């Protein structure tokens, strides 16, 4: 039953593919030659499994032309390839993360008004930056403190506006440099 | 639409060819060659995608990979052979065109020969005596 199923499947695929490719052929005197070659493959598709089934002990030349990639072997190779890739990614992702956090902190600290930054990143499988969490400690020099004292009557509005401005700038810088969307960047303000 | 561009180009080329064939036949052959190359190049991407689909289909079906590789090679030879033969015929060189076709046929036969030998030998082995 398996032999018949294999023959039918092979024949179907060969005939569909070859008749489609034949449509693309130019109408010329070469066409019969191509048809002949296709016919040979159809013969092989029928002969090879039948001969292998009937004559178990013999090794026919025709089977050389019916080489198929073993699905199990292919899957095993793919699986081990994926495992190796995962191992490489895992061993490197810690290093990538550390470097990226350092880079991002160094860049974010350049934004005016930022005193210190603590960056936490989450990295994708291929080492790409997925999410970014920034803990920003705002910088307050004497002049700003004085200004705050003056504006103390109007509550916390000034510092809110400042934080908004800092947030906007950081989002812009991170978006431009790392291609991150604003929803993937979380910014928290601490102290100051 | 790509077909409108191709049809437009074909019509313009045909008109030019009509004029050039009377005045300068050599230029007409060159123009015809350039037109063929342009069409061939335009269709190359699409042809590649068709071949990719075929390859993927045969891979999924677990089909013998010699089949597709050989058929594609044979088709390539057939296409190029016809392409060159038609250009030669356009230039009025029937003899050269026939030689190109002959060469293409021989190359295709050489590609198909090992398969034929394998089938024949297998059948011979089965025959008694």
Short mmCIF file of N, CA, C and O in Angstrom, two decimals, chain A residues 90-137:
data_model
loop_
_atom_site.label_atom_id
_atom_site.label_comp_id
_atom_site.label_asym_id
_atom_site.label_seq_id
_atom_site.Cartn_x
_atom_site.Cartn_y
_atom_site.Cartn_z
N UNK A 90 22.43 32.55 23.59
CA UNK A 90 22.36 32.63 25.05
C UNK A 90 23.68 33.13 25.64
O UNK A 90 23.69 33.97 26.54
N UNK A 91 24.79 32.58 25.10
CA UNK A 91 26.09 32.97 25.66
C UNK A 91 26.43 34.42 25.36
O UNK A 91 27.12 35.08 26.13
N UNK A 92 25.90 34.91 24.26
CA UNK A 92 26.23 36.29 23.88
C UNK A 92 25.24 37.32 24.39
O UNK A 92 25.57 38.49 24.50
N UNK A 93 24.01 36.86 24.68
CA UNK A 93 22.97 37.85 25.00
C UNK A 93 23.30 38.62 26.29
O UNK A 93 22.98 39.81 26.39
N UNK A 94 23.94 37.94 27.28
CA UNK A 94 24.31 38.64 28.51
C UNK A 94 25.27 39.77 28.23
O UNK A 94 25.09 40.89 28.72
N UNK A 95 26.25 39.46 27.40
CA UNK A 95 27.27 40.45 27.05
C UNK A 95 26.64 41.60 26.26
O UNK A 95 26.89 42.78 26.52
N UNK A 96 25.78 41.22 25.29
CA UNK A 96 25.10 42.23 24.46
C UNK A 96 24.27 43.16 25.34
O UNK A 96 24.30 44.38 25.20
N UNK A 97 23.56 42.55 26.30
CA UNK A 97 22.68 43.30 27.20
C UNK A 97 23.49 44.32 28.00
O UNK A 97 23.14 45.50 28.07
N UNK A 98 24.59 43.82 28.55
CA UNK A 98 25.43 44.67 29.39
C UNK A 98 25.97 45.86 28.60
O UNK A 98 25.91 47.01 29.04
N UNK A 99 26.46 45.56 27.39
CA UNK A 99 27.03 46.62 26.54
C UNK A 99 25.96 47.64 26.16
O UNK A 99 26.20 48.84 26.18
N UNK A 100 24.79 47.11 25.80
CA UNK A 100 23.70 48.00 25.37
C UNK A 100 23.27 48.91 26.51
O UNK A 100 23.04 50.11 26.30
N UNK A 101 23.16 48.34 27.71
CA UNK A 101 22.75 49.15 28.86
C UNK A 101 23.75 50.28 29.11
O UNK A 101 23.36 51.41 29.38
N UNK A 102 25.02 49.94 29.00
CA UNK A 102 26.07 50.95 29.18
C UNK A 102 25.97 52.05 28.13
O UNK A 102 26.01 53.25 28.45
N UNK A 103 25.78 51.63 26.88
CA UNK A 103 25.67 52.59 25.76
C UNK A 103 24.48 53.52 25.96
O UNK A 103 24.59 54.74 25.83
N UNK A 104 23.33 52.90 26.28
CA UNK A 104 22.10 53.68 26.40
C UNK A 104 22.21 54.68 27.56
O UNK A 104 21.82 55.84 27.44
N UNK A 105 22.78 54.23 28.68
CA UNK A 105 22.95 55.13 29.83
C UNK A 105 23.83 56.31 29.43
O UNK A 105 23.53 57.46 29.76
N UNK A 106 24.91 56.01 28.71
CA UNK A 106 25.85 57.06 28.30
C UNK A 106 25.18 58.06 27.37
O UNK A 106 25.46 59.27 27.43
N UNK A 107 24.28 57.57 26.51
CA UNK A 107 23.60 58.47 25.57
C UNK A 107 22.54 59.29 26.30
O UNK A 107 22.43 60.50 26.10
N UNK A 108 21.79 58.61 27.18
CA UNK A 108 20.67 59.29 27.85
C UNK A 108 21.16 60.37 28.80
O UNK A 108 20.48 61.37 29.02
N UNK A 109 22.34 60.16 29.35
CA UNK A 109 22.89 61.12 30.32
C UNK A 109 23.20 62.47 29.65
O UNK A 109 23.29 63.51 30.31
N UNK A 110 23.33 62.42 28.32
CA UNK A 110 23.66 63.65 27.57
C UNK A 110 22.45 64.57 27.41
O UNK A 110 22.57 65.72 27.04
N UNK A 111 21.27 64.02 27.67
CA UNK A 111 20.05 64.85 27.55
C UNK A 111 20.07 65.89 28.67
O UNK A 111 20.29 65.54 29.83
N UNK A 112 19.87 67.17 28.34
CA UNK A 112 19.90 68.22 29.37
C UNK A 112 18.88 67.97 30.48
O UNK A 112 17.74 67.61 30.20
N UNK A 113 19.34 68.12 31.70
CA UNK A 113 18.44 67.93 32.84
C UNK A 113 18.55 66.56 33.46
O UNK A 113 18.00 66.31 34.53
N UNK A 114 19.28 65.66 32.79
CA UNK A 114 19.41 64.30 33.31
C UNK A 114 20.70 64.20 34.11
O UNK A 114 21.77 64.54 33.63
N UNK A 115 20.57 63.75 35.38
CA UNK A 115 21.74 63.61 36.22
C UNK A 115 22.37 62.24 36.08
O UNK A 115 23.57 62.11 35.86
N UNK A 116 21.55 61.24 36.18
CA UNK A 116 22.06 59.87 36.07
C UNK A 116 20.96 59.00 35.47
O UNK A 116 19.77 59.29 35.59
N UNK A 117 21.39 57.91 34.83
CA UNK A 117 20.42 57.02 34.20
C UNK A 117 20.79 55.57 34.50
O UNK A 117 21.95 55.19 34.43
N UNK A 118 19.77 54.82 34.82
CA UNK A 118 19.98 53.38 34.99
C UNK A 118 19.14 52.67 33.91
O UNK A 118 17.92 52.76 33.92
N UNK A 119 19.81 52.04 32.98
CA UNK A 119 19.09 51.43 31.85
C UNK A 119 18.96 49.93 32.05
O UNK A 119 19.89 49.27 32.51
N UNK A 120 17.78 49.43 31.73
CA UNK A 120 17.56 47.97 31.75
C UNK A 120 16.95 47.59 30.40
O UNK A 120 15.92 48.16 30.02
N UNK A 121 17.61 46.67 29.73
CA UNK A 121 17.11 46.33 28.39
C UNK A 121 16.68 44.86 28.34
O UNK A 121 17.20 44.04 29.08
N UNK A 122 15.72 44.59 27.47
CA UNK A 122 15.43 43.18 27.18
C UNK A 122 15.75 42.94 25.71
O UNK A 122 15.34 43.71 24.83
N UNK A 123 16.54 41.89 25.50
CA UNK A 123 17.08 41.62 24.16
C UNK A 123 16.35 40.43 23.54
O UNK A 123 16.02 39.46 24.23
N UNK A 124 16.09 40.53 22.23
CA UNK A 124 15.43 39.46 21.50
C UNK A 124 16.36 38.30 21.21
O UNK A 124 17.54 38.34 21.58
N UNK A 125 15.81 37.26 20.55
CA UNK A 125 16.60 36.06 20.27
C UNK A 125 17.82 36.33 19.40
O UNK A 125 18.86 35.72 19.54
N UNK A 126 17.66 37.26 18.46
CA UNK A 126 18.77 37.55 17.55
C UNK A 126 19.65 38.69 18.05
O UNK A 126 20.43 39.25 17.31
N UNK A 127 19.49 39.02 19.32
CA UNK A 127 20.33 40.07 19.90
C UNK A 127 19.81 41.47 19.67
O UNK A 127 20.47 42.44 19.99
N UNK A 128 18.59 41.57 19.10
CA UNK A 128 18.04 42.90 18.85
C UNK A 128 17.35 43.45 20.10
O UNK A 128 16.84 42.68 20.93
N UNK A 129 17.33 44.76 20.19
CA UNK A 129 16.76 45.44 21.36
C UNK A 129 15.24 45.39 21.27
O UNK A 129 14.65 45.80 20.29
N UNK A 130 14.61 44.85 22.33
CA UNK A 130 13.14 44.74 22.29
C UNK A 130 12.48 45.83 23.12
O UNK A 130 11.64 46.55 22.63
N UNK A 131 12.87 45.85 24.40
CA UNK A 131 12.26 46.82 25.32
C UNK A 131 13.33 47.52 26.13
O UNK A 131 14.41 46.95 26.37
N UNK A 132 12.98 48.72 26.53
CA UNK A 132 13.96 49.51 27.27
C UNK A 132 13.28 50.15 28.48
O UNK A 132 12.17 50.70 28.38
N UNK A 133 13.93 50.03 29.61
CA UNK A 133 13.40 50.64 30.83
C UNK A 133 14.48 51.57 31.38
O UNK A 133 15.61 51.13 31.60
N UNK A 134 14.11 52.82 31.53
CA UNK A 134 15.11 53.79 32.00
C UNK A 134 14.66 54.39 33.33
O UNK A 134 13.52 54.82 33.47
N UNK A 135 15.57 54.36 34.28
CA UNK A 135 15.29 55.05 35.55
C UNK A 135 16.15 56.31 35.55
O UNK A 135 17.38 56.23 35.56
N UNK A 136 15.48 57.44 35.45
CA UNK A 136 16.19 58.72 35.27
C UNK A 136 16.24 59.48 36.59
O UNK A 136 15.21 59.63 37.26
N UNK A 137 17.42 59.90 36.93
CA UNK A 137 17.58 60.77 38.11
C UNK A 137 17.88 62.17 37.58
O UNK A 137 18.89 62.36 36.89
#
